[in-house]
Structure formats: structure tokens, C-alpha cells
Coordinates of N, CA and C and ligand atoms in Angstrom, one line a residue:
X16 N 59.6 337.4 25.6 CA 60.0 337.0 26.9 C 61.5 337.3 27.2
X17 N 62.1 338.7 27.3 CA 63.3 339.1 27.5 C 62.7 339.8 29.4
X18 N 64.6 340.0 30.0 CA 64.3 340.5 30.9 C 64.7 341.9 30.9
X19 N 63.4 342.4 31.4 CA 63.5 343.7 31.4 C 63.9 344.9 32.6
X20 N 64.7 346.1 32.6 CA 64.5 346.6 34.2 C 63.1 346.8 34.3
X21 N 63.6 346.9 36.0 CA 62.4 347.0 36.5 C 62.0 348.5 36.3
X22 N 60.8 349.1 36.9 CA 60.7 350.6 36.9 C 61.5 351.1 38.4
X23 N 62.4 352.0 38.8 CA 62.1 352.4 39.7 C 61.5 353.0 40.3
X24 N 60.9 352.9 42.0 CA 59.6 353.5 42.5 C 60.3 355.0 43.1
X25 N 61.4 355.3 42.6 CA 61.6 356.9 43.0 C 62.4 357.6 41.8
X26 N 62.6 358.7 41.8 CA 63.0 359.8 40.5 C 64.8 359.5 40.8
X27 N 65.5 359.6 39.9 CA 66.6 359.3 40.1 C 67.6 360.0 41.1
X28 N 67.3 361.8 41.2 CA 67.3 362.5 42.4 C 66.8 362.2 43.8
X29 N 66.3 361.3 43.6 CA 65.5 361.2 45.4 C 66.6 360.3 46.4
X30 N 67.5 359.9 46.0 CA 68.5 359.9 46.8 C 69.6 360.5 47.3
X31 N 69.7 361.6 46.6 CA 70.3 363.0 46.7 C 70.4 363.0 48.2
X32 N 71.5 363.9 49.1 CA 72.5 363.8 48.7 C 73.7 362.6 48.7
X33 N 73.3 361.4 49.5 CA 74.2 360.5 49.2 C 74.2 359.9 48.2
X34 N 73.3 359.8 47.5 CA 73.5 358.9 45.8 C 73.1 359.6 45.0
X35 N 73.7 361.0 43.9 CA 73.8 361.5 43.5 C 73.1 361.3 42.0
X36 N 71.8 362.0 41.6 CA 71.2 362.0 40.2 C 72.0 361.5 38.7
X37 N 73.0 361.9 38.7 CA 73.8 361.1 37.1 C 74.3 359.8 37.4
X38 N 74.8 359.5 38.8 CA 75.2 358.3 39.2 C 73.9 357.1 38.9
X39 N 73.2 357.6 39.6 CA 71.8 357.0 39.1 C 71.5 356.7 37.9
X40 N 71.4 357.8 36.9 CA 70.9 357.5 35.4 C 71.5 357.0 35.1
X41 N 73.1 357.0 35.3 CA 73.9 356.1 34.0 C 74.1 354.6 34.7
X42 N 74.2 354.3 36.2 CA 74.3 353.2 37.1 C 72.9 352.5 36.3
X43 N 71.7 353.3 36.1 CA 70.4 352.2 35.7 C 70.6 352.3 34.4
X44 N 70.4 353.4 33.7 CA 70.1 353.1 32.2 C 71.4 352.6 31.7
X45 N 72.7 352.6 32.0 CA 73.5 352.1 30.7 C 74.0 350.8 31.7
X46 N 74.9 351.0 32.8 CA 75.3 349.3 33.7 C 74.3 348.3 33.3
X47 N 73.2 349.0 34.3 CA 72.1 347.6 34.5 C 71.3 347.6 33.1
X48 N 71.0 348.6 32.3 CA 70.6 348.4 30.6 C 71.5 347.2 30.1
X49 N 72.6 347.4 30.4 CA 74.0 346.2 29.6 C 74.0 345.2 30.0
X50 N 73.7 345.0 31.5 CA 73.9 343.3 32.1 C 72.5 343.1 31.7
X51 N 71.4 343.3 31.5 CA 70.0 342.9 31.0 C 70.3 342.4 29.5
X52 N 71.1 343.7 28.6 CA 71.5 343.1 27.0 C 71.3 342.0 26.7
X53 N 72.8 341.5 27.7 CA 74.3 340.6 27.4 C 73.2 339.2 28.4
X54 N 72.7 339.4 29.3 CA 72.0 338.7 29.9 C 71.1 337.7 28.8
X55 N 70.1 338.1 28.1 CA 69.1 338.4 26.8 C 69.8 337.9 25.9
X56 N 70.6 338.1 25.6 CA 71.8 337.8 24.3 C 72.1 336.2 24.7
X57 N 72.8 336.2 25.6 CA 73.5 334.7 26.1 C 72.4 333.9 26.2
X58 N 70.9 334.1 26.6 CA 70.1 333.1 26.7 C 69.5 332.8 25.0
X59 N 69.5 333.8 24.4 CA 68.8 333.5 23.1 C 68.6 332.4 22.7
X60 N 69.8 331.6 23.1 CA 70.5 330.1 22.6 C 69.8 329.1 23.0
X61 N 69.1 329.3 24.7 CA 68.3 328.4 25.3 C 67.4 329.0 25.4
X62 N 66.4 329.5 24.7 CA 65.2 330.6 25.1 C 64.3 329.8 26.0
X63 N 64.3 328.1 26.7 CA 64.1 328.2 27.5 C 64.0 328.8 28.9
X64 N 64.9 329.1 29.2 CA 65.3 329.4 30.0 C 64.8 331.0 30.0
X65 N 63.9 331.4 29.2 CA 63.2 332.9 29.6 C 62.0 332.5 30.2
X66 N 61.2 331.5 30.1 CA 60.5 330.8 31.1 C 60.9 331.1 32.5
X67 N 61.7 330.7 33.3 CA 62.3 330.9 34.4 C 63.0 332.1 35.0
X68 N 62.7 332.4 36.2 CA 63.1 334.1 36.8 C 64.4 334.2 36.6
X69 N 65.3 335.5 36.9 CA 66.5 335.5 36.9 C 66.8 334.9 38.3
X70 N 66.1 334.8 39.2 CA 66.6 334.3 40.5 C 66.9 332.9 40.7
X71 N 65.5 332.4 39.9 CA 65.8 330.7 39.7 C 66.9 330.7 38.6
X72 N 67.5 331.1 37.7 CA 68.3 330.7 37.0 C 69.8 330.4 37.5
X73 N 70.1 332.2 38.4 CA 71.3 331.8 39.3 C 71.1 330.8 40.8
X74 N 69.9 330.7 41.0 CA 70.2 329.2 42.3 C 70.6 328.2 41.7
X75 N 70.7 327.9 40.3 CA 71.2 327.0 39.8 C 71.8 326.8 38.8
X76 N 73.0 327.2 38.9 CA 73.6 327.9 37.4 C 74.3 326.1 36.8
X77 N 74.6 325.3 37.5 CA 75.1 324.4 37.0 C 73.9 323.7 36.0
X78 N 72.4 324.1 36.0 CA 71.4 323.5 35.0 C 71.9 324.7 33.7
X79 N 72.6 325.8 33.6 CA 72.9 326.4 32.7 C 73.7 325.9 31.3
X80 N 73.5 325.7 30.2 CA 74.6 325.0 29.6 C 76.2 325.7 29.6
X81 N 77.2 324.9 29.8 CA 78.6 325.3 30.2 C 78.8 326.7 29.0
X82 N 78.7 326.4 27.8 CA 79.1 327.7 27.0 C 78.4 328.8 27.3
X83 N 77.9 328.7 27.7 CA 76.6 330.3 28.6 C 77.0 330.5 30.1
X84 N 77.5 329.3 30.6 CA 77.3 329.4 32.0 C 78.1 331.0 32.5
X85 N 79.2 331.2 32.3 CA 80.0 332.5 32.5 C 79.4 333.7 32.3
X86 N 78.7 333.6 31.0 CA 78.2 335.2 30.4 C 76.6 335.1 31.4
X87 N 75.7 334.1 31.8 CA 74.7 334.1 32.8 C 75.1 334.8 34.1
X88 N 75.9 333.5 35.0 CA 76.8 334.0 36.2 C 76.8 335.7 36.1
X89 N 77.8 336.1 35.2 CA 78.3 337.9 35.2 C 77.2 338.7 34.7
X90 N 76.4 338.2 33.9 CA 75.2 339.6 33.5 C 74.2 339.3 33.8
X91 N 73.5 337.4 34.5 CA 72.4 337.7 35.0 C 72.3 337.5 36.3
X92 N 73.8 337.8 36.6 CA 74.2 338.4 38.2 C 73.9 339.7 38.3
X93 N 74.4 340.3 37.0 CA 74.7 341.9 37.2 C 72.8 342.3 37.3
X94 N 72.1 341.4 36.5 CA 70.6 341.8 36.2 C 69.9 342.0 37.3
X95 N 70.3 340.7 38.2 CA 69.0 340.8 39.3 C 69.8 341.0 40.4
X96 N 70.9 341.2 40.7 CA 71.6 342.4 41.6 C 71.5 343.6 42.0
X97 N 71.4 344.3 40.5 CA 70.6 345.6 40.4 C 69.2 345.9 40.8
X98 N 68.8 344.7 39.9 CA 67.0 344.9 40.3 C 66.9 344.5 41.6
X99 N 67.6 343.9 42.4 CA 67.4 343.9 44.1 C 68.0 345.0 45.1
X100 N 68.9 345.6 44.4 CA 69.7 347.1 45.1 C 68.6 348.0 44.7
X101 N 68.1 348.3 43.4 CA 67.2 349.1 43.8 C 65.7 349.3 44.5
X102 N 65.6 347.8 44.7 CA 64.4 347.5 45.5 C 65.0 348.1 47.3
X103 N 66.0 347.6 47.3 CA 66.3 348.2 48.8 C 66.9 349.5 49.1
X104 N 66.7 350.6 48.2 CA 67.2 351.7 48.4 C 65.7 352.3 48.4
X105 N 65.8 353.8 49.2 CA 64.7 354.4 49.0 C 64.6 355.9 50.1
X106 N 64.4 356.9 49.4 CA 64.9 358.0 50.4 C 63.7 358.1 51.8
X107 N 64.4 358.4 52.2 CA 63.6 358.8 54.2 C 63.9 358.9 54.7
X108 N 65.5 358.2 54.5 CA 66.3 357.8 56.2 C 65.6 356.9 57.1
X109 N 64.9 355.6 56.3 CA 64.4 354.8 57.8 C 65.4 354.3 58.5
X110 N 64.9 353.7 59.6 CA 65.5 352.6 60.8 C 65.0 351.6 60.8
X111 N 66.5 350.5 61.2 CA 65.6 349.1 60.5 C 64.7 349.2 62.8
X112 N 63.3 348.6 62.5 CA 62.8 348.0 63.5 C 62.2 346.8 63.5
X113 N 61.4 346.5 64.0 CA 60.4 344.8 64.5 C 61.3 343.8 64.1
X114 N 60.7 343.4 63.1 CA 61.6 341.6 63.1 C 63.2 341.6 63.0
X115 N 63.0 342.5 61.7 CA 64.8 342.8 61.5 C 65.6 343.3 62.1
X116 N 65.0 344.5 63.4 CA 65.7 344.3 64.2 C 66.4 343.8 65.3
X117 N 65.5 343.0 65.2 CA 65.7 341.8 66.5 C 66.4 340.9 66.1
X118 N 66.8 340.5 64.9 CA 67.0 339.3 64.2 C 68.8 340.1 64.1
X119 N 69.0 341.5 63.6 CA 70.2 341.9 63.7 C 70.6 342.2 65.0
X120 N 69.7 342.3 66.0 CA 70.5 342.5 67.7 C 70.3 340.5 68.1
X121 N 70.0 340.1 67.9 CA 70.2 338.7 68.1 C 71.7 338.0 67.5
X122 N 71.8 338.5 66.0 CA 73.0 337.2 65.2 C 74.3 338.4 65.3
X123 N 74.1 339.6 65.3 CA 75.2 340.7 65.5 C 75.7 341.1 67.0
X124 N 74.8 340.9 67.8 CA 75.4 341.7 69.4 C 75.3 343.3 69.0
X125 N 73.8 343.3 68.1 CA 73.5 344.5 68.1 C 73.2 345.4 66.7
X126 N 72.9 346.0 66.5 CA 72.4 346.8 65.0 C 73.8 347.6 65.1
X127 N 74.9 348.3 65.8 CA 75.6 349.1 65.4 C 76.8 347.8 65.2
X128 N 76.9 346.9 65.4 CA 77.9 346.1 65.4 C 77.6 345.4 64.0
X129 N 76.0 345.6 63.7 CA 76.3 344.7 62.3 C 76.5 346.3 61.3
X130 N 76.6 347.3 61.6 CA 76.9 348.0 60.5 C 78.1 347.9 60.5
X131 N 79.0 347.9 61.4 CA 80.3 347.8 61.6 C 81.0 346.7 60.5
X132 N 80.5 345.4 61.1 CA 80.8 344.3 59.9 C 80.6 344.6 58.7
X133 N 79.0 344.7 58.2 CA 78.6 345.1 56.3 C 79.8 346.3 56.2
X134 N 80.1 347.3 56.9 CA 80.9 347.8 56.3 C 82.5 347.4 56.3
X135 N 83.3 347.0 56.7 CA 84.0 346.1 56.5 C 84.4 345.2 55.6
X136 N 83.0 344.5 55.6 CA 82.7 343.5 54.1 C 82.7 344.3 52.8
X137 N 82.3 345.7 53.4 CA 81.8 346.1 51.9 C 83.5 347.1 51.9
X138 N 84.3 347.5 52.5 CA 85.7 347.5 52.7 C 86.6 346.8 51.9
X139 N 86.7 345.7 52.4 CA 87.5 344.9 52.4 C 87.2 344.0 51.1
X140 N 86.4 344.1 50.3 CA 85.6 343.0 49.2 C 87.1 343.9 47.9
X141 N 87.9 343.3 47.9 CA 88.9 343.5 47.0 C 88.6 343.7 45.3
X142 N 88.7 344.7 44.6 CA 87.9 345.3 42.9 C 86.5 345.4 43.6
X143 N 86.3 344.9 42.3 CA 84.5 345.0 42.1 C 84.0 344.0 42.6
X144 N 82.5 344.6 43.5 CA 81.7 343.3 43.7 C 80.5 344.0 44.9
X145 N 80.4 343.3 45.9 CA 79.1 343.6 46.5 C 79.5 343.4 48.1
X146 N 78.8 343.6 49.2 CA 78.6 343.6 50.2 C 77.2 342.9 50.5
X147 N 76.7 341.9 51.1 CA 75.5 341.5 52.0 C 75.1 340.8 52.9
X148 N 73.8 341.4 53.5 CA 73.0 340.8 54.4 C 72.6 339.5 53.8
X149 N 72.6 338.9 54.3 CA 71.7 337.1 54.0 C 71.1 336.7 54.8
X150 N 70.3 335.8 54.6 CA 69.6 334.5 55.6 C 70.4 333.0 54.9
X151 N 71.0 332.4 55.8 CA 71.9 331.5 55.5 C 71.1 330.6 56.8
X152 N 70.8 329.4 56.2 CA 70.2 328.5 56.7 C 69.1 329.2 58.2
X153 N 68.4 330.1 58.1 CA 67.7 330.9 58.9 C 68.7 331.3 59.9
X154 N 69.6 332.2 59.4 CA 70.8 332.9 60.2 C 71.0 333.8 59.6
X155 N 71.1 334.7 59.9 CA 71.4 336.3 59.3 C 72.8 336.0 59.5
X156 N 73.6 336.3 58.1 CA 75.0 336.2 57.9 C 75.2 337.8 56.9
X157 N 76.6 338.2 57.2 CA 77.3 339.1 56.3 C 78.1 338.3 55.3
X158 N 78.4 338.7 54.1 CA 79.7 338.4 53.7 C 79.6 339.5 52.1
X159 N 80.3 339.0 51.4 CA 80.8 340.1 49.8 C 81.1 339.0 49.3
X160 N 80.5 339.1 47.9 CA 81.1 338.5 46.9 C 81.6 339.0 45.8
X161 N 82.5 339.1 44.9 CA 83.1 339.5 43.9 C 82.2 339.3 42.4
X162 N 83.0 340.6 41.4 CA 81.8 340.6 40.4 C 80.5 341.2 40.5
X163 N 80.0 340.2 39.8 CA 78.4 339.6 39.6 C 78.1 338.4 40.5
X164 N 78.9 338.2 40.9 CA 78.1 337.0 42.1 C 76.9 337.1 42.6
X165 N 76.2 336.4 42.9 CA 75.1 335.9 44.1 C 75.3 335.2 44.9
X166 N 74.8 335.7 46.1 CA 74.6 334.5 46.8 C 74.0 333.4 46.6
X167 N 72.4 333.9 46.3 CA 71.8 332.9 45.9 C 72.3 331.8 45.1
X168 N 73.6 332.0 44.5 CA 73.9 330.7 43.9 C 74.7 329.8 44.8
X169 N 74.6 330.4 46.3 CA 75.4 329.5 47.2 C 74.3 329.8 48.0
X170 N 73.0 329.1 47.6 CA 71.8 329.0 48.6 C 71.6 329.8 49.6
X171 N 72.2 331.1 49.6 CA 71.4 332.2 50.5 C 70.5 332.9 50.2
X172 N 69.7 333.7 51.1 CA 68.8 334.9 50.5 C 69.2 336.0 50.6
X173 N 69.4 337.0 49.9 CA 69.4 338.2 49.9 C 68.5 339.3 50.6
X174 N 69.2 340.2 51.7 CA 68.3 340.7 52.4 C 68.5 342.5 52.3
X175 N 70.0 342.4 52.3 CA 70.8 343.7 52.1 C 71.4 343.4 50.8
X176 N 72.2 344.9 50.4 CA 73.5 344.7 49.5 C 73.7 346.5 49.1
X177 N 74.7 346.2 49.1 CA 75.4 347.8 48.4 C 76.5 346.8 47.4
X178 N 76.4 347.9 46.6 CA 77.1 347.8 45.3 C 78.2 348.6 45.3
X179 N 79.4 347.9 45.2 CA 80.9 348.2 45.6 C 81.8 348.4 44.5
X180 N 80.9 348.5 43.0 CA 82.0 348.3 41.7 C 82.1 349.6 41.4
X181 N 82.8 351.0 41.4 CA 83.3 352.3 41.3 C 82.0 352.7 40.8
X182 N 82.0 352.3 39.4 CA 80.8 353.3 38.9 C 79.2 353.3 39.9
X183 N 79.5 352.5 40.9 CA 78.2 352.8 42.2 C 79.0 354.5 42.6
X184 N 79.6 354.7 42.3 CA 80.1 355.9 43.4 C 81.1 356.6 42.9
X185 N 82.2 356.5 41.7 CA 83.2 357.0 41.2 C 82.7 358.4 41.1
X186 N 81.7 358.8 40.2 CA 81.5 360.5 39.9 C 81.2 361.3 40.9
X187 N 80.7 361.0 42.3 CA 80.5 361.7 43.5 C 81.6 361.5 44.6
X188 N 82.3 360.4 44.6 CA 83.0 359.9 45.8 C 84.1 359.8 44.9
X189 N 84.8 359.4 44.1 CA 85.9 359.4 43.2 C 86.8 357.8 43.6
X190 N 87.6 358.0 44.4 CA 88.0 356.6 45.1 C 87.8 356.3 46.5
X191 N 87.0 357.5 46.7 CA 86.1 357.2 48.6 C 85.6 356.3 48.4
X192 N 85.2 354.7 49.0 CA 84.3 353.6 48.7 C 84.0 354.0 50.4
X193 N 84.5 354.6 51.2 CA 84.2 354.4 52.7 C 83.3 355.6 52.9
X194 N 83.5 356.3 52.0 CA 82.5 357.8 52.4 C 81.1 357.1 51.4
X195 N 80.9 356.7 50.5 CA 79.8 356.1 49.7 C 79.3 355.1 51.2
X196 N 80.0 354.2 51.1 CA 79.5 353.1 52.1 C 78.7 354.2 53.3
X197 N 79.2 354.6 54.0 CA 78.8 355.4 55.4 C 77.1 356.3 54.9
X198 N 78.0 356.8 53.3 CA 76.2 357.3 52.9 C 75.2 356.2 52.4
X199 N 75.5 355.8 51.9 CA 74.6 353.9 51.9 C 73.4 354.2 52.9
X200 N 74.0 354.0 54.7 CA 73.1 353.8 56.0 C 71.9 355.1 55.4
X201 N 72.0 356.2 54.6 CA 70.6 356.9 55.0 C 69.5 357.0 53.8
X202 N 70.0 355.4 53.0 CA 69.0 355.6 51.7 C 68.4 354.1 51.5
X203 N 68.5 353.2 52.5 CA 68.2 352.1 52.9 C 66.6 351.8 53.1
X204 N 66.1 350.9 52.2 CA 64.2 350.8 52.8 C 64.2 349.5 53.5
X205 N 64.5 349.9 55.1 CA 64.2 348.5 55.8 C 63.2 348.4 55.7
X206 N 61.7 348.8 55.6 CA 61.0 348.2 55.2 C 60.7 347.1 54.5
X207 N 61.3 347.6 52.8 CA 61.5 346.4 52.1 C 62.2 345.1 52.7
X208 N 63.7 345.3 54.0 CA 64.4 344.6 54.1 C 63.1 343.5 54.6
X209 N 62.9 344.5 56.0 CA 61.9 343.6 57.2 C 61.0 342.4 56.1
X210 N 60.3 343.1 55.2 CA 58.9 342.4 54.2 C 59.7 340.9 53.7
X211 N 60.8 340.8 53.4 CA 61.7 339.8 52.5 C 61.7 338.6 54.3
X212 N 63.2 339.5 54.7 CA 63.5 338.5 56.1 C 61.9 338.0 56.7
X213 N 60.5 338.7 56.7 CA 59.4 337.9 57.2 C 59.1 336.7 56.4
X214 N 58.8 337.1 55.1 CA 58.5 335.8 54.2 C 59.8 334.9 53.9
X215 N 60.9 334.9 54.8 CA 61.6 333.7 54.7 C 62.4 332.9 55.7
X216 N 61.6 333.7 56.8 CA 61.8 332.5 58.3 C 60.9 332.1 59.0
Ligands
LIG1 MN1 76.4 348.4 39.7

């Protein structure tokens, strides 16, 4: 009962050209290979706790025992952060439409105004860390958290996210994080997004 990645449902080129093939292999197999490790490793201690998803573990990290609680937070942030970025990536160039669009021209004043903000968030999020869409008490909110954070451990849901820690982007973009972010918008599966925001309003 260890957690495992997931498979991804595209070849590591298929986001080409904004997310670059080696960025990929080494972003999944060695980053998110290590926060799964170190994830795996830290729970050994309470193997209960492989019973329970990584998502329920960070909604509630204070049921974690304190000597674990840190190495949890950081790698089984890093775990299921990953495994939710690559659920929402996916090449085609879609457009977000139906619910999620409405729900972003409703809480934004518009779909170009909320890219305006996530990118900003995802700007301005100081070192390493993240950028996201949420549902905050059934309200579509932006914000970034630092690290390995979740939201979900501050009772949001996750709807978006780009990943803002260099190695998302250092070997193609170098210290561009604004040229990475802008290519973000064409590798995005609102689909996936739409499927999540239905099943949670
Ligand atoms: Mn990463």
C-alpha cells in the first residue's frame, strides 16, 4: 500500500511546444518520483495512514503525528500536486466552456480577467510554489501557495494549478517564469477542469 504515480494519459512530448519533452521526463520521473519516495518513507512510521488518499491526508494534516507532520505537508504536497497538474494538462489547445465558463465570467468579470489574475498569482508567488483556481466555499477564488502547499489543507478545492518551482520550466524558459506561465494557457484540459467544478457545486 505505497503511493504510486499516476500513469500519464499523454507521451511526454505531447505538450511540445510549450512544455518541452525532458522537462517532462525529469519533472515526472525524478521531482514527482522523490516527493512519492520521501512521501512513502515518512508514513512508514504510521502505515496507517496508507489506508487513506493523499488528499484526505492533507485536508487534515493536524490528524498527522507532529514528527511526520513537515516531511507529509512537503512531499505529500509535492505527491498529489503533481498527480493533479498532470491531470489538468493535456495537449489541443482547448477553451474553457459551459459551467466553467460561466462560473469564471461570473466570480472574474470575465475569462480574460481571470487569466490576468492566475497569472499574476502565478507572478508574484515569491521562490517556489504554485498558482490556483479553487472553489472556496462555492466561489471560484485565485490565490498561490508556497512550496508544497495545498489548498486543500485550507479547505479548498482544487480546480487549476501551474507549477511555479524552476524546474517546471528552468531548461526551456531559464528564468522566464512569464513566458512558461503565458504557455501554460495552451496545454490546459478544461475539460478535466469543467468535470471536477461540476462534481463540487
Ligand atoms: Mn514540480
Amino acid at each position: 500500500m505505497v503511493f504510486t504515480l499516476p500513469k500519464l494519459a499523454y507521451a511526454f512530448d505531447a505538450l511540445e511546444p510549450w512544455i518541452d519533452s525532458k522537462t517532462m521526463e525529469i519533472h515526472y520521473g525524478k521531482h514527482h518520483q522523490t516527493y512519492a519516495d520521501k512521501f512513502n518513507l515518512a508514513l512508514e512510521k504510521y502505515p496507517s495512514f496508507f489506508k487513506k488518499s493523499g488528499e484526505e491526508i492533507l485536508k487534515n494534516l493536524n490528524a498527522v503525528p507532529e514528527d511526520i507532520r513537515i516531511a507529509v505537508r512537503n512531499n505529500g504536497g509535492g505527491y498529489v500536486n503533481h498527480c493533479f497538474f498532470w491531470e489538468i494538462l493535456s495537449p489541443g489547445q482547448q477553451k474553457p466552456s459551459g459551467k466553467i465558463l460561466v462560473a469564471l465570467n461570473k466570480n472574474f468579470g470575465g475569462y480574460e480577467n481571470f487569466v490576468k489574475l492566475f497569472t499574476e498569482a502565478a507572478l508574484n508567488q515569491f521562490g517556489s510554489g504554485w498558482a490556483w483556481l479553487v472553489i472556496d466555499n462555492g466561489k471560484l477564488e485565485v490565490l498561490s501557495t508556497p512550496n508544497q502547499d495545498s489548498p486543500l489543507s485550507n479547505g479548498k478545492i482544487p480546480l487549476l494549478c501551474v507549477d511555479v518551482w524552476e524546474h517546471a520550466y528552468y531548461l526551456k524558459y531559464q528564468n522566464r517564469r512569464a513566458d512558461y506561465v503565458n504557455a501554460f494557457w495552451n496545454v490546459i484540459n478544461w475539460k478535466k477542469v469543467e468535470e471536477i467544478y461540476s462534481k463540487n457545486v
